[in-house]
Short mmCIF file of C-alpha atoms in Angstrom, two decimals:
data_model
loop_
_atom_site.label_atom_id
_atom_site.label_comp_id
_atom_site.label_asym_id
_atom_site.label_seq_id
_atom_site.Cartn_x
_atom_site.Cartn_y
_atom_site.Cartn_z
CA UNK A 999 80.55 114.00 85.07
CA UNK A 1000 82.34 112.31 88.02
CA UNK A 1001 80.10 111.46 91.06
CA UNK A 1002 80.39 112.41 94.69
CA UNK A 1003 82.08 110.40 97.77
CA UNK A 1004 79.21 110.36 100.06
CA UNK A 1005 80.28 110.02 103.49
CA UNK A 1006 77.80 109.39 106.67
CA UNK A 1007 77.83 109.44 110.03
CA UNK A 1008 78.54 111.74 113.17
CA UNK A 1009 79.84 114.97 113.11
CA UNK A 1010 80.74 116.13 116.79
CA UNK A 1011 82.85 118.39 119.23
CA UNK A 1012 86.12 117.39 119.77
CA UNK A 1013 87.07 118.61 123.56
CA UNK A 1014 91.13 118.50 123.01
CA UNK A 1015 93.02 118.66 126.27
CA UNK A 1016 95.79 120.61 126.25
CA UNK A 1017 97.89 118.60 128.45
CA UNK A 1018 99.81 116.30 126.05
CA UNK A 1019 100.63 112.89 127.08
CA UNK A 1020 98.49 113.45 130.20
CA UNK A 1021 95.67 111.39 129.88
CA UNK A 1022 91.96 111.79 130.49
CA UNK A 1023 92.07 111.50 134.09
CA UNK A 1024 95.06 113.92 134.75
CA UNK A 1025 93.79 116.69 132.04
CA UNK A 1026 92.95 119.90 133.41
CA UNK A 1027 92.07 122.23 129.93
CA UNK A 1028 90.34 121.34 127.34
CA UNK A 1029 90.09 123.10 124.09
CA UNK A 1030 86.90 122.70 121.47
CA UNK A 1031 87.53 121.33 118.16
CA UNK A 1032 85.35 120.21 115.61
CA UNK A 1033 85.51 116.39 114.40
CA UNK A 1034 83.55 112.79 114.26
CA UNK A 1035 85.43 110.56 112.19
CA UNK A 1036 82.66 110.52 108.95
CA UNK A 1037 83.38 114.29 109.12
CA UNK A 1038 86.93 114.07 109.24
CA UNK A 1039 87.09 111.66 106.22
CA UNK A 1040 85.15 114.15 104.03
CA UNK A 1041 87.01 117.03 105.05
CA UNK A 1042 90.14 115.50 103.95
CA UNK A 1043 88.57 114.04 100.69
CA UNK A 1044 87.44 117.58 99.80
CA UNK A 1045 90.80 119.06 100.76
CA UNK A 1046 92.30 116.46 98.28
CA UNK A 1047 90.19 117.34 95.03
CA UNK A 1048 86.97 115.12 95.09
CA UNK A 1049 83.76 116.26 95.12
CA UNK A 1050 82.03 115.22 98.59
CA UNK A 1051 78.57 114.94 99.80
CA UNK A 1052 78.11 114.46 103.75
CA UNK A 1053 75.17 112.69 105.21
CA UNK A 1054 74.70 112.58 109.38
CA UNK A 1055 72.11 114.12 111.84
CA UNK A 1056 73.53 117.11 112.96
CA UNK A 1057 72.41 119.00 116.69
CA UNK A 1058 69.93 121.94 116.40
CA UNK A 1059 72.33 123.96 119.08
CA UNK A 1060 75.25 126.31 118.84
CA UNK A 1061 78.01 123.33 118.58
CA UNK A 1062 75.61 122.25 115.72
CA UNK A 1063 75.17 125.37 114.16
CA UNK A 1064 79.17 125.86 114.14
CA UNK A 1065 79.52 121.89 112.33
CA UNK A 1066 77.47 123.08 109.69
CA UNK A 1067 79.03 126.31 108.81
CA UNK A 1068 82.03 124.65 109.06
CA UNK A 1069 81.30 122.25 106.86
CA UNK A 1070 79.62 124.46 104.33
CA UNK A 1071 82.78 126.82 104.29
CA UNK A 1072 85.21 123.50 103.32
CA UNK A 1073 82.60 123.00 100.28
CA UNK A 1074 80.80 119.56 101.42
CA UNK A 1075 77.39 119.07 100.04
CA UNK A 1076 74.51 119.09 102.99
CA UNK A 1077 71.79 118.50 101.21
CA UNK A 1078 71.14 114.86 102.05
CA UNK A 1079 72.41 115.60 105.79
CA UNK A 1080 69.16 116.11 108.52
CA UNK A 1081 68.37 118.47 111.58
CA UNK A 1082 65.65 117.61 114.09
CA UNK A 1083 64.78 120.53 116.70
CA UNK A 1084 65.46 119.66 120.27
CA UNK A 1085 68.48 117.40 119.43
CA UNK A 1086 72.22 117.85 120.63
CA UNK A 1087 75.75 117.59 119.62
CA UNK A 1088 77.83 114.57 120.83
CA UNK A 1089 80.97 116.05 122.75
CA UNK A 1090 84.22 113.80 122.71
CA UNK A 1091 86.75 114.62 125.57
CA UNK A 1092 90.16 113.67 123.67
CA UNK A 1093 93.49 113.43 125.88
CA UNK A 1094 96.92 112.30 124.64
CA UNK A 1095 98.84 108.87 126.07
CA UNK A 1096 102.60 109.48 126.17
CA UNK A 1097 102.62 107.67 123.08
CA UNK A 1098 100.76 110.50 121.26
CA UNK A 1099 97.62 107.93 120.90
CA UNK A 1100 94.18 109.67 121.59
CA UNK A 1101 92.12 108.61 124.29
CA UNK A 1102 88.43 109.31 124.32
CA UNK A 1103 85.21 109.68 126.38
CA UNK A 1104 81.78 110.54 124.63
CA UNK A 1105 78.80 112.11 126.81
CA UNK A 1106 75.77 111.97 124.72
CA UNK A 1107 72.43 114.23 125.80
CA UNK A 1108 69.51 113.52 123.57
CA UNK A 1109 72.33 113.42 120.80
CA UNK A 1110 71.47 114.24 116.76
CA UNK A 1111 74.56 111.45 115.45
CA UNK A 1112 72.70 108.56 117.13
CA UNK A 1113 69.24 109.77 116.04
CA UNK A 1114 68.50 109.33 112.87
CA UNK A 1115 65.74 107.26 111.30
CA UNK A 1116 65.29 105.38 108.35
CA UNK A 1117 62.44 107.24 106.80
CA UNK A 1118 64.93 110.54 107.24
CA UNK A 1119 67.56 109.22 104.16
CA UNK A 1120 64.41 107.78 102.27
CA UNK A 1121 65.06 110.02 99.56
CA UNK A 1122 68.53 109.41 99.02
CA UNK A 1123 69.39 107.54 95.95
CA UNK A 1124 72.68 105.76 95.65
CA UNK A 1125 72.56 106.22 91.92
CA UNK A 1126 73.86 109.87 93.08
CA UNK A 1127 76.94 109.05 94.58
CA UNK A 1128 80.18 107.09 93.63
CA UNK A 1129 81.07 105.71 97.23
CA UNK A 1130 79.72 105.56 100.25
CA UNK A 1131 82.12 105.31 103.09
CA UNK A 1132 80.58 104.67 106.76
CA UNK A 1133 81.43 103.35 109.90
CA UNK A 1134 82.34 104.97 113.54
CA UNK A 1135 79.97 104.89 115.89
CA UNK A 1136 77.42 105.63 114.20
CA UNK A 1137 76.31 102.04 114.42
CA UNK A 1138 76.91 101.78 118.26
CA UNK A 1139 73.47 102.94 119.16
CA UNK A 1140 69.52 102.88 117.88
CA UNK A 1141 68.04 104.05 115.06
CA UNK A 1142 71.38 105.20 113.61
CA UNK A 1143 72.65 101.98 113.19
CA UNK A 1144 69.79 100.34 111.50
CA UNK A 1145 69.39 103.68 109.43
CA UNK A 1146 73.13 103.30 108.19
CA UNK A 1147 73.38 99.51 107.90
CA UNK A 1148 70.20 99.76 105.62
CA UNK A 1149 71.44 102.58 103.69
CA UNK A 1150 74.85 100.44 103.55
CA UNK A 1151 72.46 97.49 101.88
CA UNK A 1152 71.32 100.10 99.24
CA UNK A 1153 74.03 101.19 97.72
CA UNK A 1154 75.38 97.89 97.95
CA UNK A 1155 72.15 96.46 95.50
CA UNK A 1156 72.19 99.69 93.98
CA UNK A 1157 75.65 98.46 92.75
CA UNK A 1158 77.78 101.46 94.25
CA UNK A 1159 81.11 101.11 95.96
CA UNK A 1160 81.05 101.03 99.74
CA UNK A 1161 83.89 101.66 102.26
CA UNK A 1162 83.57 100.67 105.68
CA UNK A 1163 86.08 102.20 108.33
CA UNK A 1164 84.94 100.30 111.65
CA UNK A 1165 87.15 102.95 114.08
CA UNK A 1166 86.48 101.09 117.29
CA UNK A 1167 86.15 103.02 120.52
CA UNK A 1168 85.73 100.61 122.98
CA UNK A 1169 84.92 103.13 126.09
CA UNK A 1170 81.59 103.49 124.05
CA UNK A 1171 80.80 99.85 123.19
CA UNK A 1172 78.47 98.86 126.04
CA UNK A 1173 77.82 95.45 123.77
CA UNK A 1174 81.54 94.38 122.50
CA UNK A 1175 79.84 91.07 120.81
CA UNK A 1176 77.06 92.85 119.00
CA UNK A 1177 79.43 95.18 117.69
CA UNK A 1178 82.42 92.72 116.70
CA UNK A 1179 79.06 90.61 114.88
CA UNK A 1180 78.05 93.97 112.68
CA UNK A 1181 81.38 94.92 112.01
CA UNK A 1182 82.51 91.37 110.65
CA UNK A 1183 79.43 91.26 108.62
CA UNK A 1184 79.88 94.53 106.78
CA UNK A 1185 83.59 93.67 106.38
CA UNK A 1186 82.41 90.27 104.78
CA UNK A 1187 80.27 93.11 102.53
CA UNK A 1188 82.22 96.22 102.16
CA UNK A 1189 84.35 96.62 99.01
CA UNK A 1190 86.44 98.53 100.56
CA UNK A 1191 87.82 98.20 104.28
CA UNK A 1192 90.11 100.54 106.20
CA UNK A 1193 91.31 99.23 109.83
CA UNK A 1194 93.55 100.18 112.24
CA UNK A 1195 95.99 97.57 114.08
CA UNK A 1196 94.62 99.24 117.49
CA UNK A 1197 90.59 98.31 115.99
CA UNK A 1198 91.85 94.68 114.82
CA UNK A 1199 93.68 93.99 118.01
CA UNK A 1200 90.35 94.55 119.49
CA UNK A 1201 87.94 92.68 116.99
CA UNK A 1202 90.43 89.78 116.97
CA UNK A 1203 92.47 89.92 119.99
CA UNK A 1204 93.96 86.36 119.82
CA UNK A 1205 96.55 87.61 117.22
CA UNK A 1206 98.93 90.62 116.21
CA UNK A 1207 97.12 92.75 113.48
CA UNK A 1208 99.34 91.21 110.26
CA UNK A 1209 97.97 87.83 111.20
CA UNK A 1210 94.66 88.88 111.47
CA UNK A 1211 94.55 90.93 108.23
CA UNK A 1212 94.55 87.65 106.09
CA UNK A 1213 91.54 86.36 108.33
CA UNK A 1214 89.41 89.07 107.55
CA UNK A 1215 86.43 87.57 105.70
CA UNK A 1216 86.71 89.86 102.34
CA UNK A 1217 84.79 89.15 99.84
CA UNK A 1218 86.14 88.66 96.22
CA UNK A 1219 87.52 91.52 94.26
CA UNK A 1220 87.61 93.78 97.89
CA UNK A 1221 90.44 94.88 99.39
CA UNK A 1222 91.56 95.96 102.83
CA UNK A 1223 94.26 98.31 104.17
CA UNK A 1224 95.29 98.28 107.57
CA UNK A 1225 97.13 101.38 108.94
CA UNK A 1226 100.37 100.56 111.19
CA UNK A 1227 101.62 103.93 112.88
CA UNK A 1228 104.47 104.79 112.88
CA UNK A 1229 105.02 101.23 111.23
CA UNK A 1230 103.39 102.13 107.98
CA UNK A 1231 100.26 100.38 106.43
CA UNK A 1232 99.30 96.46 104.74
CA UNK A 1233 96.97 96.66 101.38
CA UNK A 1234 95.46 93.14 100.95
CA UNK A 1235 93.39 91.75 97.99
CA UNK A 1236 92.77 87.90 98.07
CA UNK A 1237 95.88 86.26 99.23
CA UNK A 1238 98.28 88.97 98.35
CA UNK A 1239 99.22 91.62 101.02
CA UNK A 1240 102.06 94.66 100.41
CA UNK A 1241 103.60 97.14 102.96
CA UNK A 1242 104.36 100.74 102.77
CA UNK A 1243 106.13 102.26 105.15
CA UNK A 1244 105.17 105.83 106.86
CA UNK A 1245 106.98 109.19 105.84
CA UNK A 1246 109.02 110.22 108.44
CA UNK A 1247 107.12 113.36 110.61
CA UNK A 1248 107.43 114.82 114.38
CA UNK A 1249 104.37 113.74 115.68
CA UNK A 1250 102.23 116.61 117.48
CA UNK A 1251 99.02 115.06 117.39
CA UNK A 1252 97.94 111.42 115.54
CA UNK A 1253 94.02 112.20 116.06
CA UNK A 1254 92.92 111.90 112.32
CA UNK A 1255 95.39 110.38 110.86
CA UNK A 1256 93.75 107.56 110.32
CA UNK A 1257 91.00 109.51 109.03
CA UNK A 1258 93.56 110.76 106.19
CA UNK A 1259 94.32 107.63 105.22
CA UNK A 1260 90.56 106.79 104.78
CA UNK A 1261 89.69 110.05 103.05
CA UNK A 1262 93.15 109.59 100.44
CA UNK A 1263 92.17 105.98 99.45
CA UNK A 1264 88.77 107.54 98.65
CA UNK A 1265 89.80 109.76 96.58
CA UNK A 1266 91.99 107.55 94.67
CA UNK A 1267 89.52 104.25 94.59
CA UNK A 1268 85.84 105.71 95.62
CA UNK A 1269 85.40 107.10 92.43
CA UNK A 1270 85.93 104.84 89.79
CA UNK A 1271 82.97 101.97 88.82
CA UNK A 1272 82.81 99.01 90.91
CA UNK A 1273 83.95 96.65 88.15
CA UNK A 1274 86.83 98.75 87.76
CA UNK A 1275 88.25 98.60 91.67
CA UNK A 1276 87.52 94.78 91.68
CA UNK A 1277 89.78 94.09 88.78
CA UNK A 1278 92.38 96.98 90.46
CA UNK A 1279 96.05 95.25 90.38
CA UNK A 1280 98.08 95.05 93.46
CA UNK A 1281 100.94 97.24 92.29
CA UNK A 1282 97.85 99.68 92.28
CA UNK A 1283 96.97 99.06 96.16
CA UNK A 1284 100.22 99.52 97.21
CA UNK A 1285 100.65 102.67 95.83
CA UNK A 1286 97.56 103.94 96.95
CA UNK A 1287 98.57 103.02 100.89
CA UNK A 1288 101.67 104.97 100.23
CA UNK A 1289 99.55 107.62 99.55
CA UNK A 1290 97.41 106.75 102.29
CA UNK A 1291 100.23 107.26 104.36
CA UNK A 1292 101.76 110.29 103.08
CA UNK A 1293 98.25 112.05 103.84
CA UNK A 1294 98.26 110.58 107.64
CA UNK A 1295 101.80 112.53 108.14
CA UNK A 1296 100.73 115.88 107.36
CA UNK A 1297 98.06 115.32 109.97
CA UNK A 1298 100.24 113.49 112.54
CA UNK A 1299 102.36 117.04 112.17
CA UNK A 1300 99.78 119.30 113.14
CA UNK A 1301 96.77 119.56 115.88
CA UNK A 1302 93.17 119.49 114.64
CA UNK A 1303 91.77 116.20 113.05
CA UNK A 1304 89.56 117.35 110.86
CA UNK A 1305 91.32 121.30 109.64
CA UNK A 1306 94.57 119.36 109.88
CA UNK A 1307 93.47 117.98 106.77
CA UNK A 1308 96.05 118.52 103.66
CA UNK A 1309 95.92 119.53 100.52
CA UNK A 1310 96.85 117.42 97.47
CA UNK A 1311 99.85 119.39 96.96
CA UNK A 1312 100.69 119.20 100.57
CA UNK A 1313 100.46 115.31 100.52
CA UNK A 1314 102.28 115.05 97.09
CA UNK A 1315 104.96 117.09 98.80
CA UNK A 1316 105.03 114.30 101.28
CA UNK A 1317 106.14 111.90 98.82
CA UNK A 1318 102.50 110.79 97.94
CA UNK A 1319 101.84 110.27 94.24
CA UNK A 1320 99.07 111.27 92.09
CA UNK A 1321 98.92 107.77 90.51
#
């Protein structure tokens, strides 16, 4: 029987404004959405076939009450997620740069995402679970960051895949060093790392993204993707790097698209055995960014992150293939 994607991390409130290509500071209307990019990621692995598990901390208050139904009605497994009473949801204001490039603010009150402890996933075994994919910020703050690097070292012994999307959002890095330090180190780790030219620009800012994608310290038998916008998306392994380019779409919103690309490469390289992704060829890479790519336009065409998700036939319809 084919194991689960386990994803972890936050799942928040998106506050949308409704002001395209306003900006933060000029936004006058917000609208509530649901997101948090873990979330996101198994949304849109669920929406393409896989079987996904979802592990965060999630608010005991009516934002958190609606993540959890929400999550439940798109078929994710809860059971190794955690609720503590007296905790909050994390609410992200999201505006829109003329560009169509999200800009973001978090206010935190006592929040669930950043909560949770290491005795609280003590029962999780990796053995369950194909992949686990983490990242976000998740690992900005304490305990949540020691709880998921140390769950990132299990599954990691435990001989299990491991994807790590860091998804920078430097408005909530108060430590930019400490956080460039962690994410290099479970890059050097991860067998699997997504990136976006915006997050490398930012973890190595004395070079253009392309560059920087061949310094990434990888270990042997990983591989790396790194998404280019409107540009398309790099797969590396070792010394050899590909481009795809990305399917042609009128952008209304590109808030998850990123996330898409994450949650397609899952589904297409988080479920086979560990051995079998490190011997992966690179025609195999490439065509698994193309897919990536095909599943970040059907989001960059709609508004919603995470229920902008598609559907396998959606993104096949995009000119992704089912390998």
């Amino acid at each position: 029987m084919t194991r689960a994607i386990l994803c972890a991390g936050e799942a928040l409130v998106d506050l949308i404004s409704l002001s395209p290509g306003m900006g933060l500071g000029d936004s006058t209307l917000f609208e509530s959405r649901l997101g948090g990019a873990p979330m996101n990621v198994a949304i849109g692995a669920r929406r393409l076939g896989a079987s996904v598990s979802f592990l965060g901390k999630i608010g005991c208050d009516p934002f958190g009450d609606r993540l959890w139904s929400a999550m439940e009605r798109e078929g994710l497994d809860l059971s190794p997620s955690v609720r503590e009473g007296g905790t909050s949801t994390t609410l992200a204001f999201v505006a829109l740069d003329r560009d169509g490039k999200p800009q973001f603010r978090f206010y935190r009150d006592n929040a669930a995402d950043v909560s949770l402890k290491e005795e609280e996933v003590a029962s999780v075994d990796p053995r369950r679970w194909s992949c686990l994919s983490f990242g976000s910020i998740s690992l900005l703050e304490e305990p949540s960051s020691s709880t998921y690097l140390g769950l990132f070292g299990r599954f990691r012994e435990a001989g299990v895949i491991t994807a790590y999307d860091p998804n920078v959002r430097p408005l909530a890095i108060d430590r930019p060093e400490h956080f460039r330090s962690i994410a290099m180190e479970v890059i050097s780790k991860a067998d699997i790392v997504k990136i976006s030219d915006d997050d490398l620009r930012w973890l190595c800012p004395s070079k253009e993204p392309e560059e920087s994608l061949m310094d990434l310290p990888i270990s042997q038998g990983s591989v790396a993707f790194l998404t280019l916008g409107a540009r398309g998306a790099m797969a590396r392994k070792g010394e050899t790097v590909t481009s795809v380019p990305a399917h042609p779409v009128e952008v209304k919103d590109t808030t998850g698209c990123g996330d898409a690309f994450m949650a397609a490469i899952l589904v297409k390289l988080g479920q086979m055995d560990r051995e079998e992704l490190h011997r992966l060829h690179q025609d195999y890479l490439t065509k698994t960014a193309a897919f990536g790519c095909a599943a970040a336009s059907v989001v960059a065409g709609r508004i919603g992150a995470a229920f902008a998700m598609g559907t396998l036939e959606e993104v096949i319809a995009r000119g992704g293939t089912g390998l």
